[in-house]
XYZ file of C-alpha atoms in Angstrom:
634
model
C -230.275 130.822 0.684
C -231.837 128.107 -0.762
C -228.892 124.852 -2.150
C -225.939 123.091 -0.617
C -224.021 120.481 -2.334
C -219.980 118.586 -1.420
C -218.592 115.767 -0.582
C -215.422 114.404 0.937
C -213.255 112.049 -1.085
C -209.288 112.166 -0.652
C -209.221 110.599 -4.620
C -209.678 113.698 -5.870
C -207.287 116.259 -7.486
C -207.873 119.376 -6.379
C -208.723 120.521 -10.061
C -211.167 117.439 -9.987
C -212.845 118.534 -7.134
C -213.304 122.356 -7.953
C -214.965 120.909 -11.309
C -217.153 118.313 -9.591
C -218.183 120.760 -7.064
C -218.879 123.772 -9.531
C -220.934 121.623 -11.671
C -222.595 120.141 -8.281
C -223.835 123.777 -7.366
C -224.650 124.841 -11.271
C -227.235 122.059 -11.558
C -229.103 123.506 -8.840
C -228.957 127.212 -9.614
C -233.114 127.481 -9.453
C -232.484 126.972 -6.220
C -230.154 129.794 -5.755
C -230.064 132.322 -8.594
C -228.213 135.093 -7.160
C -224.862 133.469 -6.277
C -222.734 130.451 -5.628
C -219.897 129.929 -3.279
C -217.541 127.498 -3.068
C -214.783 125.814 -0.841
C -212.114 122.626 -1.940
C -209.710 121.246 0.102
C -207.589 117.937 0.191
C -211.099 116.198 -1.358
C -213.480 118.266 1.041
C -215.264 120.533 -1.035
C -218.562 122.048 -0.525
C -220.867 124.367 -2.133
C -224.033 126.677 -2.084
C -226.323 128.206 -4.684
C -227.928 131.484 -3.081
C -231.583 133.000 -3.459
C -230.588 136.456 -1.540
C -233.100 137.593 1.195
C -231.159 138.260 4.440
C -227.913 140.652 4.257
C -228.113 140.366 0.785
C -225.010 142.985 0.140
C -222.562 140.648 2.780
C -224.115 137.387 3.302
C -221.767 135.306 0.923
C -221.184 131.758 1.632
C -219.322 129.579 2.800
C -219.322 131.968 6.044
C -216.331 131.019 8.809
C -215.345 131.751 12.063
C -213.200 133.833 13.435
C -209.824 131.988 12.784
C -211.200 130.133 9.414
C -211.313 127.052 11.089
C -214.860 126.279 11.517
C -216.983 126.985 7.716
C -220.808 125.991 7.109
C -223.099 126.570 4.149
C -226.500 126.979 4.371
C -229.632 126.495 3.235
C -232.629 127.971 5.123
C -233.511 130.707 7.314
C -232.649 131.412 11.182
C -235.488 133.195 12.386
C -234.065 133.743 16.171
C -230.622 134.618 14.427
C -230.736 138.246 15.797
C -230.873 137.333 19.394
C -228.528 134.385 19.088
C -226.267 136.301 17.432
C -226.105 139.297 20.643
C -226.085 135.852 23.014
C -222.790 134.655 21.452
C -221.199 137.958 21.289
C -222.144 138.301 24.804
C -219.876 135.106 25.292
C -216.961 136.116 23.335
C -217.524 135.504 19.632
C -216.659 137.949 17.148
C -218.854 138.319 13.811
C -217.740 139.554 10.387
C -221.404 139.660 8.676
C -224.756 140.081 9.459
C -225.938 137.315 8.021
C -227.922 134.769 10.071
C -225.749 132.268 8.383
C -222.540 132.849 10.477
C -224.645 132.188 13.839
C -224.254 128.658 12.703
C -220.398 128.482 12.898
C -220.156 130.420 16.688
C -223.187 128.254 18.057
C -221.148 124.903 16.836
C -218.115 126.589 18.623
C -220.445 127.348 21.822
C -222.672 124.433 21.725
C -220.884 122.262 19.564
C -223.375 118.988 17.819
C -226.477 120.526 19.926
C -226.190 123.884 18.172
C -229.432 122.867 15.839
C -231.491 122.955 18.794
C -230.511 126.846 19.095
C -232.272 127.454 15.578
C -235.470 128.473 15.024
C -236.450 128.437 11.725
C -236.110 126.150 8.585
C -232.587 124.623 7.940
C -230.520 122.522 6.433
C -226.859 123.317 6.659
C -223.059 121.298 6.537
C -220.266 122.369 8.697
C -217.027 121.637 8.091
C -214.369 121.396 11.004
C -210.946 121.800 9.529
C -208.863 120.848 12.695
C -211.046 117.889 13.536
C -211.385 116.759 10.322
C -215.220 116.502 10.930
C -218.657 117.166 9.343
C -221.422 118.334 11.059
C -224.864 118.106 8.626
C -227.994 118.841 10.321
C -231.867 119.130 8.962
C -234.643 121.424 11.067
C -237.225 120.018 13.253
C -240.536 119.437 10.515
C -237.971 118.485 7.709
C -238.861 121.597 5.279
C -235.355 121.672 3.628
C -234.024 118.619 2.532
C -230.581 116.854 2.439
C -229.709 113.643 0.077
C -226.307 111.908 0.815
C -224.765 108.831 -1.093
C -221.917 106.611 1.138
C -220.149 103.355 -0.390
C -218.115 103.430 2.344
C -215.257 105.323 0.867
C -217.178 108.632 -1.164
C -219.855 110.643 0.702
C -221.631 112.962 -1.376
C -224.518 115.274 -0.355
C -227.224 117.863 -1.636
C -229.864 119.448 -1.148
C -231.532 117.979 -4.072
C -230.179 113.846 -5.810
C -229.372 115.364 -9.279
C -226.100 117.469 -7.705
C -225.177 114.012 -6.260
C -225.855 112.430 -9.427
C -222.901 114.470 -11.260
C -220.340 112.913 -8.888
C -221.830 109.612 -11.840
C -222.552 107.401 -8.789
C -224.163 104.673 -9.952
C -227.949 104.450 -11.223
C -229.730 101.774 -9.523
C -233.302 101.597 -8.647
C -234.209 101.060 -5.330
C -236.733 98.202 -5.401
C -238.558 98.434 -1.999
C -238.571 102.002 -2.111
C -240.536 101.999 -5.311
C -242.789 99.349 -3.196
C -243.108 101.738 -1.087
C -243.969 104.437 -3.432
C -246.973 102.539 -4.638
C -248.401 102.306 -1.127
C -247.745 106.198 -0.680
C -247.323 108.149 -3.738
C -243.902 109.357 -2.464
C -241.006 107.451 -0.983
C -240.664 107.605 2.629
C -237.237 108.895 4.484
C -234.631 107.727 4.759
C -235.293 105.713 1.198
C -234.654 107.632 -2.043
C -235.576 105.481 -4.894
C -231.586 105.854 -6.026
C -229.899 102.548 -4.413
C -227.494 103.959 -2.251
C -228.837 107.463 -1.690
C -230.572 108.284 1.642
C -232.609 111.224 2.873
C -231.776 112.508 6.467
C -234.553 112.323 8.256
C -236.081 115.594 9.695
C -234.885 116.911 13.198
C -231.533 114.330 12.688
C -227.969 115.384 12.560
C -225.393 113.395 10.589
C -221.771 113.243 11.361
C -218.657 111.909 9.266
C -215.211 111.546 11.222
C -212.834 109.321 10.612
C -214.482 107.772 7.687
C -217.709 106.686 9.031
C -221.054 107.921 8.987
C -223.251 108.792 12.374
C -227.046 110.148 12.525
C -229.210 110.829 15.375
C -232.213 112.894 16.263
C -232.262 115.950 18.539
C -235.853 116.898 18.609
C -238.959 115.560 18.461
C -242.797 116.710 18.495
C -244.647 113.139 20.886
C -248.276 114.923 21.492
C -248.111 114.096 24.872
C -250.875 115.839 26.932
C -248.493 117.603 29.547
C -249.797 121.112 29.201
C -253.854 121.260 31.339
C -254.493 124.924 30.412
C -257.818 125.602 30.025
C -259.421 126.763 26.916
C -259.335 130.663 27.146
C -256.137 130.310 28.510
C -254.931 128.237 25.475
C -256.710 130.729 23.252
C -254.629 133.419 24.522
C -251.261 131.747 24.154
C -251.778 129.856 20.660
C -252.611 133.575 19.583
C -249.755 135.014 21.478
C -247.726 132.010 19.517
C -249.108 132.412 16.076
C -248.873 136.124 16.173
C -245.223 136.139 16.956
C -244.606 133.215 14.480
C -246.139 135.395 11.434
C -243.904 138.624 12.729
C -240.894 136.527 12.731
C -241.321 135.481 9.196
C -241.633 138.968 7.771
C -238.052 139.185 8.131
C -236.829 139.815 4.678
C -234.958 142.248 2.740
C -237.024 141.341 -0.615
C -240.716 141.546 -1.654
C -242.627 138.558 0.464
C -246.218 137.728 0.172
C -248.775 134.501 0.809
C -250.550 131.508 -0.979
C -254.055 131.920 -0.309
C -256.261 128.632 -0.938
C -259.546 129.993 1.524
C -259.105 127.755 3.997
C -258.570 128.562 7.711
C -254.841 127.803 7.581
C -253.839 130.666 4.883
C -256.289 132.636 5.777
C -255.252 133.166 9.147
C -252.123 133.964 8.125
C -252.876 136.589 6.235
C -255.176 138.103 8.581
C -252.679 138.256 10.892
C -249.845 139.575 8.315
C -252.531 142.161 7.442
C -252.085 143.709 10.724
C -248.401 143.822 10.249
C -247.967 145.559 7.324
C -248.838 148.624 5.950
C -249.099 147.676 2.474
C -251.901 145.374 1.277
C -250.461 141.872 1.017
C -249.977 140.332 -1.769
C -252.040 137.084 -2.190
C -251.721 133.931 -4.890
C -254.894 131.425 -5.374
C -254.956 128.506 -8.175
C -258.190 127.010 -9.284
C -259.936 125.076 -11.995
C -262.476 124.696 -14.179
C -264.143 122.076 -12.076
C -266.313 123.864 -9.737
C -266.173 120.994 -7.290
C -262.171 121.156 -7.017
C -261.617 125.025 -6.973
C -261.594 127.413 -3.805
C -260.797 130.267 -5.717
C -264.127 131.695 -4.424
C -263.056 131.318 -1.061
C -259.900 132.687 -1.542
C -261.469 136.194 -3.280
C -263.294 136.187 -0.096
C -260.515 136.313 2.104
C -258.713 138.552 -0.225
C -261.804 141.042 -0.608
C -262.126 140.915 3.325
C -258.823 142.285 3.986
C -257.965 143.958 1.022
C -255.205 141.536 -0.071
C -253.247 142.727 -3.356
C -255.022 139.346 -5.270
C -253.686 137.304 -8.384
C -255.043 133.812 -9.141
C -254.486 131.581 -12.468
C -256.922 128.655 -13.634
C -254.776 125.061 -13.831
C -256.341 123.486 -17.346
C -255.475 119.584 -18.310
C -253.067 120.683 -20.938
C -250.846 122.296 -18.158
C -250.001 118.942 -17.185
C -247.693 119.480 -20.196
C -244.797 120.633 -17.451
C -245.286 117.463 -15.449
C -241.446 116.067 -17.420
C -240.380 118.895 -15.920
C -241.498 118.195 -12.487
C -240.220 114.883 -12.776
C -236.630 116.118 -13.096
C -237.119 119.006 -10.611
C -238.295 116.444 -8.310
C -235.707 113.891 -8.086
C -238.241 111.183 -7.572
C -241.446 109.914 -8.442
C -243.957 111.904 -6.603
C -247.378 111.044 -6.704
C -249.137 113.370 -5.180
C -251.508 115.224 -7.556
C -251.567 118.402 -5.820
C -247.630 119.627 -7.199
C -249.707 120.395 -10.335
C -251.039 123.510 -8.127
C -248.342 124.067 -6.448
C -245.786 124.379 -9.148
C -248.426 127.041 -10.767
C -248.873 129.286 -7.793
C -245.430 129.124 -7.187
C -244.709 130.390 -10.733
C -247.516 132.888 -10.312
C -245.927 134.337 -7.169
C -242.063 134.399 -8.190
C -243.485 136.995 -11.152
C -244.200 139.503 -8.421
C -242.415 138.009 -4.712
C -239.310 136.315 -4.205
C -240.986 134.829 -0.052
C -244.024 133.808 0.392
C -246.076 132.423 3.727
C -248.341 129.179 3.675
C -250.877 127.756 5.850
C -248.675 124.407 5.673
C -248.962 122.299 9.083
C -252.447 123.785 10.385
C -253.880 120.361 9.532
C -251.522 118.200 11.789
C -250.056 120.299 14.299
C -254.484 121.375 15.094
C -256.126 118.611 14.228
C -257.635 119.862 10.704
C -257.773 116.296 8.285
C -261.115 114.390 7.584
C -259.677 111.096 8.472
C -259.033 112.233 12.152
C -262.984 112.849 12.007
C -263.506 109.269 10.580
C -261.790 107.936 13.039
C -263.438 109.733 15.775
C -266.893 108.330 14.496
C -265.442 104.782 13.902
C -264.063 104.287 17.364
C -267.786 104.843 18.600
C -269.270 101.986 16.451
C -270.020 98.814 18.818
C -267.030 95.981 17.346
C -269.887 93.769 16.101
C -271.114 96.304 13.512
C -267.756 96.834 12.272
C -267.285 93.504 11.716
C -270.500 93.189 10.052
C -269.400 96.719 7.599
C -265.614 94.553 6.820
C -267.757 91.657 5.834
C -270.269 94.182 3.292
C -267.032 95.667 1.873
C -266.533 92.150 -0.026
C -269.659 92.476 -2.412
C -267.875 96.654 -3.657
C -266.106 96.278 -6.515
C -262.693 97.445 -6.309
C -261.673 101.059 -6.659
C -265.171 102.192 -5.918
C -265.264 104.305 -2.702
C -266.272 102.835 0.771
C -263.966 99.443 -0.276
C -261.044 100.153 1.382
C -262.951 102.459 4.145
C -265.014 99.338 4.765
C -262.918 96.559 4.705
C -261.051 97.924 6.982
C -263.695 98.369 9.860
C -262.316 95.553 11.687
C -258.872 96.092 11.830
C -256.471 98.154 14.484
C -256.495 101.961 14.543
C -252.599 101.649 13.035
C -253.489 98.649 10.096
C -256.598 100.633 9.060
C -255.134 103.902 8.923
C -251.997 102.702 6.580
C -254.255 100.590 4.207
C -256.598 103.170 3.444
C -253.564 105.353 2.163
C -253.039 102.772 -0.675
C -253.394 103.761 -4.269
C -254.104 100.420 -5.556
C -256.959 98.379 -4.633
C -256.337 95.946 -2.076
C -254.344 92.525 -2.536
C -253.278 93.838 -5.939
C -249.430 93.417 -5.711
C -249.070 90.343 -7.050
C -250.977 91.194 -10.354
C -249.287 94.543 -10.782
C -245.843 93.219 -11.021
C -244.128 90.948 -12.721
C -242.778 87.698 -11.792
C -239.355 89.107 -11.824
C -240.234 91.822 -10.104
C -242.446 90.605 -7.606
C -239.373 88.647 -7.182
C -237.569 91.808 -5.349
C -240.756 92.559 -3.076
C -242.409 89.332 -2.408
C -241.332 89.399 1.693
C -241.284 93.126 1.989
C -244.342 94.349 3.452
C -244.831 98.219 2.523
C -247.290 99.059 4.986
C -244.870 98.113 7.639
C -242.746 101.835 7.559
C -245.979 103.414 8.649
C -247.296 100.742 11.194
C -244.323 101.395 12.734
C -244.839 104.927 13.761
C -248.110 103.684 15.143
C -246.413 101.385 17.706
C -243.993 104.351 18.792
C -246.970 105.950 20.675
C -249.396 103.213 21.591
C -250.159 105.111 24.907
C -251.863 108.147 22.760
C -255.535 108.747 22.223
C -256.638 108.284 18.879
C -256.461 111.853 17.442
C -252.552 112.215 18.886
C -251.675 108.716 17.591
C -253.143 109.593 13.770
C -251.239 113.483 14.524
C -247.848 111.881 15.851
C -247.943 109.748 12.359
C -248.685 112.481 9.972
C -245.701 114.556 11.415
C -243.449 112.050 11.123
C -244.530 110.612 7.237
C -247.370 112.721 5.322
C -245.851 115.897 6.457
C -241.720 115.667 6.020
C -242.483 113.010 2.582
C -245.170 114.458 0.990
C -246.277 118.310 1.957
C -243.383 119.664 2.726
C -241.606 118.215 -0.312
C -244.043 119.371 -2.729
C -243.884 122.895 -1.718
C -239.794 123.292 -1.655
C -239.348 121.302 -4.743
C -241.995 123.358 -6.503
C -241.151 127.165 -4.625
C -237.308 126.003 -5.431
C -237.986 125.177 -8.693
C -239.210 128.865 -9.092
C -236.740 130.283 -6.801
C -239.522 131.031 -4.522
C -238.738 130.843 -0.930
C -242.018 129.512 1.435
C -242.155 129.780 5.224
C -244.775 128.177 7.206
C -245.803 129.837 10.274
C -248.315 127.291 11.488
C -244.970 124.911 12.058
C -243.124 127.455 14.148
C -241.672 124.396 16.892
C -242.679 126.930 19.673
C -246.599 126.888 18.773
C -246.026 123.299 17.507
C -245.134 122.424 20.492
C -247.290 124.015 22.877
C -250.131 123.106 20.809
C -249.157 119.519 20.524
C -249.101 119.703 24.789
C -252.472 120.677 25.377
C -255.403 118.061 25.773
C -256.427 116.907 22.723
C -260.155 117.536 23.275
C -258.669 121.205 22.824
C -258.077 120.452 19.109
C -260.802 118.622 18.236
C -263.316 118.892 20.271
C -266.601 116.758 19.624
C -265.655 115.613 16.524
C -265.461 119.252 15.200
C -261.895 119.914 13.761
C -259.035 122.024 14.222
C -261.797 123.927 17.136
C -258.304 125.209 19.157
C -257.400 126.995 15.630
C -261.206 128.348 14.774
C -261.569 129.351 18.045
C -258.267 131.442 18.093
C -259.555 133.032 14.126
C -262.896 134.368 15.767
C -263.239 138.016 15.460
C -260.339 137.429 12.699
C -261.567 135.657 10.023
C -265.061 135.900 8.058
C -267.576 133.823 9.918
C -268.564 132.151 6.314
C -264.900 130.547 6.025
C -264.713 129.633 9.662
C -267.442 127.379 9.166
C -267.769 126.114 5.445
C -266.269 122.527 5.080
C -262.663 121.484 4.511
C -262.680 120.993 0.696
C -258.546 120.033 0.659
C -256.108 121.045 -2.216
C -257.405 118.516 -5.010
C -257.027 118.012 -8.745
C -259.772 116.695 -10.776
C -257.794 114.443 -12.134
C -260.209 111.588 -12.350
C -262.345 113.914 -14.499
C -259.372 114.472 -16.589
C -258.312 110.329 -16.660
C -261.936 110.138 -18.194
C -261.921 112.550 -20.881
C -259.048 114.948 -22.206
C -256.055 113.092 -20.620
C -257.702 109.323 -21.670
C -255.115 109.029 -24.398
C -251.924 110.403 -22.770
C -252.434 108.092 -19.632
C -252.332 105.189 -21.845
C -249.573 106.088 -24.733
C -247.558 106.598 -21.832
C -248.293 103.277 -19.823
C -249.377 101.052 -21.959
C -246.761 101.074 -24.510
C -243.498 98.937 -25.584
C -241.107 101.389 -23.778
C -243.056 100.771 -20.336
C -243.664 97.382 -20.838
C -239.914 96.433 -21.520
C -238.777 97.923 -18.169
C -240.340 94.973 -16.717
C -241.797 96.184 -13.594
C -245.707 96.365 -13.909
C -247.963 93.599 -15.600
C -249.416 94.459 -18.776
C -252.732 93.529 -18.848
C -252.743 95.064 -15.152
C -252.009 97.789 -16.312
C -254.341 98.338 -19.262
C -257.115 97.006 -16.903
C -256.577 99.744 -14.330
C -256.558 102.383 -17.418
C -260.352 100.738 -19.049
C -261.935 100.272 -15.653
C -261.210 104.281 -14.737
C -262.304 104.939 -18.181
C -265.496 103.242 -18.626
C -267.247 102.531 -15.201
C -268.219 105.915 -13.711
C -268.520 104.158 -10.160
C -264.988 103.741 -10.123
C -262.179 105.592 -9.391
C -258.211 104.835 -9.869
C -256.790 108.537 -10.872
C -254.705 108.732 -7.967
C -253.062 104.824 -8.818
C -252.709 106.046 -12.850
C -251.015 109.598 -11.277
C -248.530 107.483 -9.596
C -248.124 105.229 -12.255
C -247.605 108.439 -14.467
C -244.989 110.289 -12.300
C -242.995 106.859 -11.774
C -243.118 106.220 -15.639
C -241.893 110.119 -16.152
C -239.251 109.629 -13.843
C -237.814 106.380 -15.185
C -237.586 108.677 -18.843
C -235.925 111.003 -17.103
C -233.531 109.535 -14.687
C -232.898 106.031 -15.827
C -233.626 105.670 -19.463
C -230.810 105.913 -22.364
C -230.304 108.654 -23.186
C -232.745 110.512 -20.628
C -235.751 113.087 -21.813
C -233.972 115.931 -23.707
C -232.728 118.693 -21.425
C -235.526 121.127 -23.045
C -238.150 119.863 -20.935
C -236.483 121.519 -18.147
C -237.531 125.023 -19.841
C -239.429 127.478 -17.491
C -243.194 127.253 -18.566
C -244.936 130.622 -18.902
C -248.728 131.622 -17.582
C -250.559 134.318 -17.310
C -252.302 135.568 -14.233
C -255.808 137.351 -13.636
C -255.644 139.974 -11.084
């Protein structure tokens, strides 16, 4: 059940509003294929696009209570909806469908605005209350289904994806320090959208409008605080207990489900463990490339060979990137991160034969499982003075070659070092890359600030949880999690991610962090738990990461097509990046081997797609938006 869209605004007529609405919920239909529902009422309207998986025959939204008074639509799945749903009848509520859907409605009546910590699963959902005049809009705990909302103080207008608020012809505005931000990140960070006016809410945050104003707050939160002193065959046995039940869970599903399989420990645990659970081999989805040094595709026949997965994989080529217009208007916003490229495929792979699939998303925060928490491990053994001595080396490395950034930053705090190193650019660039006039809108805004910030929430942490506690609350929600629903929605794929189950989140997240990584060796809770379950060969080979070789690409077939489209007279006119910046960042890539800016000219890419797109008159044609076909291997 996989798009919401409304709004409330008393201007309306109710023909108006059954129009706006209707064309609100068509605009998303990937999202949903199967149905749409819709509800209008004195300028209240809202809407849902449905991808059918639970009570497919009866599960029709908007779903209401028992009098009609209450309705909600959904987006999402509730997971414990079974045994909520006996609690509530136990305590008087009557159901009409057995839809985990209309468990939402009867909790809000039980538990009223704490009803979202009741669900377990992935949500977002908005509940209308007729007699209070009241909405009730809440987002799940990790943030894996998104809501957008736009308030002038008179219209609010919300979706689960900017382009359904976007037909209520709000106005187009860029947001200036969110595309600041962008550059720092490759995606914008919550609650920024890079639409003036348009907000994300935040994950694990409920949002409430009565009486014409607009209220959020958070109701959960994952801290890392070591509370928990099990031992380590103790914390073995429950992490399995955990993960075991949060795979079972997730099988729930009236339709054909399968997994991503990439080779690492994170997938492949998961489908080890959904091996055991059912009787038919599992059906498995790998993308690779050409580029021996970027592909895991081996790994992943491994793994699929080793439990006698039903396997289909598909090579990504440079002239796929063909589909990235596409992406730019499926993603709402610029979105620099590389890896959608992948994603998008084995999404489209999988939707040919599965309409769920299960990912290894979260293993890498919630145990512990990312290269930098390593670094950072070494570099807080290295005596001050040498790291002082390293900060002061960085200055003869040309820019963009690696070790600058990791270098120059030796001598910095754990949260200053950890945020510059994320930059795309090379350091101190901002004032070349802009304009004047643009510089103009940024010049006191410090983009490194939003995740400093998160630092300074948790100063009492050890390193590891500190660096953890951060990724949660930014990489994760902003970058990960959006990828994979923009690009499984896109396809009208639905993903679940077991590894981010809040009950072994948050048991995990308890336990000593020495449990997690222990002696520099990461994720060694999660390896230690796959033992006897996974091939020793993949237990131990190194993290390799989902990459694309795009700075092999940058340097030879896609040379040209970076620079027609950023170096150009379109580009240029917008005003916003330098010129002669520009074309320098596109000739250094080019020409000096040593150097490497293909994730800054990806950015620069997706931002310039996304301006054609979304801002530019008239926008891209509408045929970019075409469903691109492949061809597996099996």
């Amino acid at each position: 059940m996989c798009g919401i869209a409304g709004f409330i605004d008393q201007q309306y007529s109710q023909d108006h509003a059954e129009q706006l609405i209707d064309a609100m919920c068509k605009v998303i239909r990937h999202r949903g294929p199967d149905d749409q529902g819709t509800w209008v009422d004195n300028g209240v309207a809202l809407g849902m696009r449905r991808l059918s998986i639970i009570d497919v025959a009866g599960g029709q939204q908007p779903i209401y209570n028992e009098d009609h008074s209450v309705l909600v639509v959904f987006n999402g799945e509730i997971y414990n909806y079974q045994e909520l749903k006996k609690s509530l009848q136990e305590l008087g509520h009557s159901f009409s469908t057995n839809s985990d859907t209309e468990v939402i409605v009867h909790a809000y009546e039980e538990y009223g605005d704490d009803c979202p910590r009741y669900l377990r699963g992935m949500f977002v959902f908005a509940l209308w209350d007729k007699k209070r005049q009241r909405l009730l809009a809440a987002r799940d705990r990790f943030g894996k289904k998104p809501f957008n909302y736009y308030w002038d103080g008179e219209r609010f207008i919300f979706g689960s994806e900017i382009k359904s608020i976007l037909e209520a012809n709000i106005p187009r505005q860029i947001n200036h320090i969110a595309l600041d931000e962008y550059l720092v990140y490759s995606y914008v960070p919550a609650p920024h959208t890079l639409f003036k006016d348009v907000m994300k809410l935040p994950p694990a945050h409920i949002l409430i409008y009565e009486k014409g104003k607009i209220t959020t707050r958070r109701y959960w939160d994952l801290t890392f605080d070591p509370t928990c002193y099990d031992d380590e065959a103790t914390a073995i046995e429950r992490t399995y207990e955990l993960l075991r039940d949060a795979v079972q869970v997730r099988l729930m599903s009236e339709v054909p489900l399968g997994a991503f399989l990439s080779g690492g420990v994170d997938s492949s645990i998961v489908v080890g463990l959904m091996s055991q659970m059912i009787s038919q081999p599992v059906k498995t989805f790998s993308i690779g490339f050409e580029e021996d040094d970027f592909s895991e595709l081996p790994h992943a026949r491994r793994v699929a060979d080793y439990f006698g997965t039903d396997h289909h994989e598909f090579f990504v080529k440079p002239d796929l990137i063909s589909v990235l217009p596409q992406l730019a208007w499926a993603y709402d916003e610029p979105f620099g991160d590389s890896s959608m490229l992948p994603t998008y495929y084995v999404s489209k792979l999988a939707r040919e034969h599965v309409t769920v699939v299960l990912t290894g998303d979260g293993g890498d925060e919630i145990f512990g499982g990312y290269d930098h928490y390593e670094r950072e491990y070494k570099i807080s053994r290295i005596p001050p003075a040498i790291r002082q001595m390293l900060a002061y080396a960085s200055l003869l490395i040309p820019n963009g070659m690696r070790g600058k950034k990791r270098f120059g930053s030796m001598n910095l705090d754990l949260a200053t070092r950890c945020t510059r190193i994320l930059s795309r650019f090379p350091e101190n660039t901002r004032p070349a890359m802009y304009t004047a006039d643009h510089f103009a809108y940024v010049a006191k805004h410090e983009p490194f600030d939003q995740h400093i910030k998160l630092f300074r929430e948790v100063p009492h942490l050890d390193i590891l949880s500190q660096m953890q506690y951060v990724d949660v609350h930014s990489y994760l929600c902003d970058d990960i999690l959006v990828k994979v629903d923009k690009a499984t929605m896109l396809n009208s794929l639905e993903a679940r991610s077991p590894l981010l189950d809040h009950r072994l989140a948050e048991y995990v997240a308890s336990l000593q962090p020495s449990l997690r990584i222990h002696d520099g060796s990461l994720k060694y809770l999660l390896k230690r738990v796959a033992k006897g379950l996974l091939p020793n060969d993949i237990l131990t080979r190194p993290k390799q990461g989902f990459g694309v070789p795009i700075k092999h690409w940058f340097r030879n077939q896609l040379t040209d097509y970076a620079r027609e489209m950023l170096d150009n007279p379109r580009a240029h006119q917008r005003g916003i990046f330098n010129p002669d910046f520009i074309r320098g960042l596109l000739a250094e890539h080019a020409n000096t081997k040593l150097v490497n800016h293909s994730s800054a000219i990806w950015s620069l890419l997706c931002l310039e797609l996304w301006l054609q797109v979304y801002m530019d008159e008239p926008p891209l044609s509408k045929e970019i938006y075409s469903p691109v076909q492949i061809t597996s291997s099996h």
